[in-house]
PDB file of C-alpha atoms in Angstrom:
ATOM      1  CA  UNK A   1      13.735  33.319  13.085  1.00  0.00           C
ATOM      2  CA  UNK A   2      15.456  30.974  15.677  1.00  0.00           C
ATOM      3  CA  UNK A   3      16.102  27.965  15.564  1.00  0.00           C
ATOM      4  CA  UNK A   4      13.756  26.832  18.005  1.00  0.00           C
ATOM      5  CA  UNK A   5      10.672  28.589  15.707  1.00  0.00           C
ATOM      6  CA  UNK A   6      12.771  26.638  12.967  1.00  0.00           C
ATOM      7  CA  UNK A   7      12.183  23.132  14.907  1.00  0.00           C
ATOM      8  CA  UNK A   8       8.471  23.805  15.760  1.00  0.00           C
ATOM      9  CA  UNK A   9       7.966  24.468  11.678  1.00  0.00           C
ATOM     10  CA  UNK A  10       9.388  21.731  10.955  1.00  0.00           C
ATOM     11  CA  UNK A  11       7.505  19.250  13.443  1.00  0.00           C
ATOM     12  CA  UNK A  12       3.897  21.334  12.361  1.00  0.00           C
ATOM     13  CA  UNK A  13       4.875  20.239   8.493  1.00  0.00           C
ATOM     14  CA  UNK A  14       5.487  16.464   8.970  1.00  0.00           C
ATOM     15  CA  UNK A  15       1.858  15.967  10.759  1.00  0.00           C
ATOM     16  CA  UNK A  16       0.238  18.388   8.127  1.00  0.00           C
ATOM     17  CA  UNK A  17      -1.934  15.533   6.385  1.00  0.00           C
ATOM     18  CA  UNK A  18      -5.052  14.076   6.047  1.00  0.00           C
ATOM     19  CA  UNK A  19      -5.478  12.367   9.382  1.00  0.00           C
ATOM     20  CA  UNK A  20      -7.241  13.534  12.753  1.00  0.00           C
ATOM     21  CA  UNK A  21      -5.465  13.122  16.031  1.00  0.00           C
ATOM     22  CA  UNK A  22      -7.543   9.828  16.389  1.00  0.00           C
ATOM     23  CA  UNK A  23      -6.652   8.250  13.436  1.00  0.00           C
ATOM     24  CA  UNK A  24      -3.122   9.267  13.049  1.00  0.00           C
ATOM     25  CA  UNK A  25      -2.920   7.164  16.755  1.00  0.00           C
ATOM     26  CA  UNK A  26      -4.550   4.310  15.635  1.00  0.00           C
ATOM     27  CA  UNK A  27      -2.626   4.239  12.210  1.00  0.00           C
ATOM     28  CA  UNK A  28       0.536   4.577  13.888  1.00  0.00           C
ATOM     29  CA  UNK A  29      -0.422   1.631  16.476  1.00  0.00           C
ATOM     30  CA  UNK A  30      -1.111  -0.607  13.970  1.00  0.00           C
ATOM     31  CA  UNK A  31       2.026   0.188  12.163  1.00  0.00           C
ATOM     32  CA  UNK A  32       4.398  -0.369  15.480  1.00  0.00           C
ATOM     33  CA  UNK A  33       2.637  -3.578  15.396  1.00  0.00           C
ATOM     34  CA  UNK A  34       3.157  -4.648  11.862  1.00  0.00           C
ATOM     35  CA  UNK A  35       6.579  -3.479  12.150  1.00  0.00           C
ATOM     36  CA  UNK A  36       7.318  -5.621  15.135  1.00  0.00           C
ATOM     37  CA  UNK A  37       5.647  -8.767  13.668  1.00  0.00           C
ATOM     38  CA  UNK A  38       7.085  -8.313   9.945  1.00  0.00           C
ATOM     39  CA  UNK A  39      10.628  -7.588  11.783  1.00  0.00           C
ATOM     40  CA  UNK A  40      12.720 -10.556  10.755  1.00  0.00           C
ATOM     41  CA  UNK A  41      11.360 -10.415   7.145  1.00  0.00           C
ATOM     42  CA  UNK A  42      12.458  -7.108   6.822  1.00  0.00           C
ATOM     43  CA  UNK A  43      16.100  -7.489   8.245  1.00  0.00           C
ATOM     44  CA  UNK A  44      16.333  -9.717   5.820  1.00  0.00           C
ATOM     45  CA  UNK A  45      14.763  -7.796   2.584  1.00  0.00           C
ATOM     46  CA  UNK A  46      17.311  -4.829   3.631  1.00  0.00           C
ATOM     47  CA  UNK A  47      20.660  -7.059   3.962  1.00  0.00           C
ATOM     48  CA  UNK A  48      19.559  -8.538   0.501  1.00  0.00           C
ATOM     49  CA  UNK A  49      19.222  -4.704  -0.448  1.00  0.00           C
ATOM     50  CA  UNK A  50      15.758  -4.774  -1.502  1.00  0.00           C
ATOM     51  CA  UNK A  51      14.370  -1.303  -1.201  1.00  0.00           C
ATOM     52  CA  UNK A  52      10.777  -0.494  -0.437  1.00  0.00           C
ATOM     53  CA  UNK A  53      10.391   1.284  -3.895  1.00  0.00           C
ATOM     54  CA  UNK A  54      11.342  -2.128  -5.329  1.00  0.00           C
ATOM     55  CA  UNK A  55       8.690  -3.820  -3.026  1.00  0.00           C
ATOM     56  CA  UNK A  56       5.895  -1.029  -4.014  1.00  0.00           C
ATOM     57  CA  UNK A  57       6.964  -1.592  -7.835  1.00  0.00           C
ATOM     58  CA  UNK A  58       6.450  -5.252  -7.560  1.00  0.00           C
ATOM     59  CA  UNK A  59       2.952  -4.821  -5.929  1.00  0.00           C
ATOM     60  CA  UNK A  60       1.762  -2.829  -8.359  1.00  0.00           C
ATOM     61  CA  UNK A  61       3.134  -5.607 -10.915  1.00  0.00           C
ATOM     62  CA  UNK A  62       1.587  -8.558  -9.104  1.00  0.00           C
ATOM     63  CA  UNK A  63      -1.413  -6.699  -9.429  1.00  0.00           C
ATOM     64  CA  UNK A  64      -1.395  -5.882 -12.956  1.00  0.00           C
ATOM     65  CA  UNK A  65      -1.177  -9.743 -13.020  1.00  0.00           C
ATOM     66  CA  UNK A  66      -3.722 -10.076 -11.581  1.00  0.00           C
ATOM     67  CA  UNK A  67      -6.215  -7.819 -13.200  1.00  0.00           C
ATOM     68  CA  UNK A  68      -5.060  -9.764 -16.655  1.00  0.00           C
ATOM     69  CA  UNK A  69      -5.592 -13.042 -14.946  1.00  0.00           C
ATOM     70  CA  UNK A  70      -9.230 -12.018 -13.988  1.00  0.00           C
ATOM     71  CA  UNK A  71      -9.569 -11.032 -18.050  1.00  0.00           C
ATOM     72  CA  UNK A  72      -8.658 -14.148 -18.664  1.00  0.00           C
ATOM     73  CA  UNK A  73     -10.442 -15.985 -17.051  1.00  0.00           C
ATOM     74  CA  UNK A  74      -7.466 -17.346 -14.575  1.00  0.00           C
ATOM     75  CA  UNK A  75     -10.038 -16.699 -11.107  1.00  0.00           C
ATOM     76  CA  UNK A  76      -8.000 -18.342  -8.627  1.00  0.00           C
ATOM     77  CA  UNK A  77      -4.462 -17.286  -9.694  1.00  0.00           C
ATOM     78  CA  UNK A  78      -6.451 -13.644 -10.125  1.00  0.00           C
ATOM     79  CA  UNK A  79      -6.900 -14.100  -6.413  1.00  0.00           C
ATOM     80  CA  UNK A  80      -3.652 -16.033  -5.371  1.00  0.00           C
ATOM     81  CA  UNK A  81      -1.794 -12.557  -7.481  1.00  0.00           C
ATOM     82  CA  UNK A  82      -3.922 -10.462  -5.107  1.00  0.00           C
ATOM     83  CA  UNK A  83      -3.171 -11.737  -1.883  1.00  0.00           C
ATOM     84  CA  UNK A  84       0.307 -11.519  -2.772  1.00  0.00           C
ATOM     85  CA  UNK A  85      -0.257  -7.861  -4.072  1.00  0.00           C
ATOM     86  CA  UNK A  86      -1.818  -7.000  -0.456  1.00  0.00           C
ATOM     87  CA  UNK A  87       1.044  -8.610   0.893  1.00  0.00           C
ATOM     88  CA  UNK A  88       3.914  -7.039  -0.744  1.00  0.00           C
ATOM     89  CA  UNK A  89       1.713  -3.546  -0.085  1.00  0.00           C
ATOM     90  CA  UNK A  90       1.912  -4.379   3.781  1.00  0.00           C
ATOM     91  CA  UNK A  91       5.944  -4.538   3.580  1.00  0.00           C
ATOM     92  CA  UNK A  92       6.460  -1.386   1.316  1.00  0.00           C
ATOM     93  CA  UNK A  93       5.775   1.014   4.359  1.00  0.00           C
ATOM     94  CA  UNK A  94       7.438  -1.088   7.252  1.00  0.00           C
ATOM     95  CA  UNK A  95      10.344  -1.258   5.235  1.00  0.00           C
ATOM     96  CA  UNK A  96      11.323   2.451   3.896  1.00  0.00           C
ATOM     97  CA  UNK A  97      10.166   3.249   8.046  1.00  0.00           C
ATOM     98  CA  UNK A  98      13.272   0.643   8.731  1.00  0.00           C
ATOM     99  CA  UNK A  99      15.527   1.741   6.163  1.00  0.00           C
ATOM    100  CA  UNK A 100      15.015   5.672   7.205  1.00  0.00           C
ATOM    101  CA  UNK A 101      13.816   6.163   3.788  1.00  0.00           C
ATOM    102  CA  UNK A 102      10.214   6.937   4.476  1.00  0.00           C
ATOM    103  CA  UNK A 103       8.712   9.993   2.313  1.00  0.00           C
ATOM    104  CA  UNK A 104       5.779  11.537   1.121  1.00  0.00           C
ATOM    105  CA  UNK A 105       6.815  10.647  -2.536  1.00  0.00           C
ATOM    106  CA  UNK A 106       6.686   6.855  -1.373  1.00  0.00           C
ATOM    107  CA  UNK A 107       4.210   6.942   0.258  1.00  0.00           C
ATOM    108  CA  UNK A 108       2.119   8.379  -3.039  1.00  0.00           C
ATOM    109  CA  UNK A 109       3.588   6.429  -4.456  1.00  0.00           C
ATOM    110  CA  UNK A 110       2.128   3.264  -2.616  1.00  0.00           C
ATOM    111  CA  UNK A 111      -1.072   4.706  -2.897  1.00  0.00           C
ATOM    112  CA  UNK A 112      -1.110   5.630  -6.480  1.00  0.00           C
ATOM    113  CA  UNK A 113      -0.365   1.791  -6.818  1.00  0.00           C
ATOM    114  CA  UNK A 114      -3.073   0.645  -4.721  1.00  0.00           C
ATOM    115  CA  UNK A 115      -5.404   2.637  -6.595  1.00  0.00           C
ATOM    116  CA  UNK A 116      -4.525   1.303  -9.950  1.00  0.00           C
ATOM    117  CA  UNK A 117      -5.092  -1.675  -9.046  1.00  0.00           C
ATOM    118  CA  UNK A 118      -8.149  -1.521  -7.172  1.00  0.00           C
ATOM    119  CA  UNK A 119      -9.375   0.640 -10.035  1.00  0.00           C
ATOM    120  CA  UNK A 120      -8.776  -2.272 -12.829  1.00  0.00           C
ATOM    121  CA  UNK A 121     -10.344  -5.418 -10.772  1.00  0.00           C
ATOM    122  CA  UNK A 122     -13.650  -2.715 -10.437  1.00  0.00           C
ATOM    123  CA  UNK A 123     -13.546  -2.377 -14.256  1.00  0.00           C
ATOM    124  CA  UNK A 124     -13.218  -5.628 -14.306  1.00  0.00           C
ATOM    125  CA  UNK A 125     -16.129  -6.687 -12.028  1.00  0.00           C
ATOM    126  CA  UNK A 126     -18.314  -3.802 -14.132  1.00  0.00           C
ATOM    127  CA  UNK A 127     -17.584  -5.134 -17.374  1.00  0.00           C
ATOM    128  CA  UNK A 128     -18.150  -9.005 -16.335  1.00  0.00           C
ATOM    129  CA  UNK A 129     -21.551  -8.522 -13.939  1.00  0.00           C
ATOM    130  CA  UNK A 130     -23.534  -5.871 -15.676  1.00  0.00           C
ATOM    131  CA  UNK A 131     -26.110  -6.663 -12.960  1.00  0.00           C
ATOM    132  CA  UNK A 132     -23.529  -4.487 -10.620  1.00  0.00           C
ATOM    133  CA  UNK A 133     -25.217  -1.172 -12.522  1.00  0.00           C
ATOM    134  CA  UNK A 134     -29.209  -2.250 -11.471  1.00  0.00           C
ATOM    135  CA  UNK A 135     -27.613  -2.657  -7.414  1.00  0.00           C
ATOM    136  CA  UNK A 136     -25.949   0.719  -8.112  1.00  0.00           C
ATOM    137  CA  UNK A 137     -28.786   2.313  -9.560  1.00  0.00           C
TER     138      UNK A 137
END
């Protein structure tokens, strides 16, 4: 095998996912553009060594918050936790691209988060509006 068949593996592996040519564009557009906007912020998140990992992990935190808040009965800090969940999930990515640390694991990771959350404040909305089952159904 050379090293040039070597290269083109390599290159066919790291767009091997779940995106068409379309979307990967479109995804990778809007991330130049969040990049470029959330620059400053995230110059200064990597001096203070804050790594993306650390910025997924408190996402995921904030909105464990949050679901408790909505059990609570705490609506509007519920909501002020999630904004601020959806905001720390916006940095996460720009961050380990500006760092170099970027992976699949993190970016799993990220998602896996997301999805936890998102999963509890639907629980949440089930249990609390039974009504949601007769739309459903």
């Amino acid at each position: 095998m050379t090293s040039e068949s070597i290269g083109t593996s390599k290159q066919t592996e790291s767009k091997a996912d779940c995106y068409s040519d379309g979307e990967r564009a479109a995804m990778e557009w809007g991330q130049r553009i969040r990049a470029r906007a959330l620059a400053p912020l995230l110059k200064l998140l990597s001096r203070l060594s804050i790594s993306a990992d650390l910025v997924t992990g408190l996402s995921l935190l904030v909105g464990l918050a949050a679901i408790v808040m909505l059990a609570v009965g705490w609506q509007w800090a519920a909501v002020a936790c999630l904004v601020f969940h959806v905001l720390l999930d916006a940095l996460d990515g720009p961050l380990a691209r500006m760092q170099g640390t970027a992976s699949p694991r993190g970016s799993f990771t990220d998602t896996l988060a997301d999805q936890i959350v998102v999963t509890g404040v639907a629980i949440w909305w089930i249990a609390t509006n039974p009504q949601t089952w007769q739309i459903v159904m």
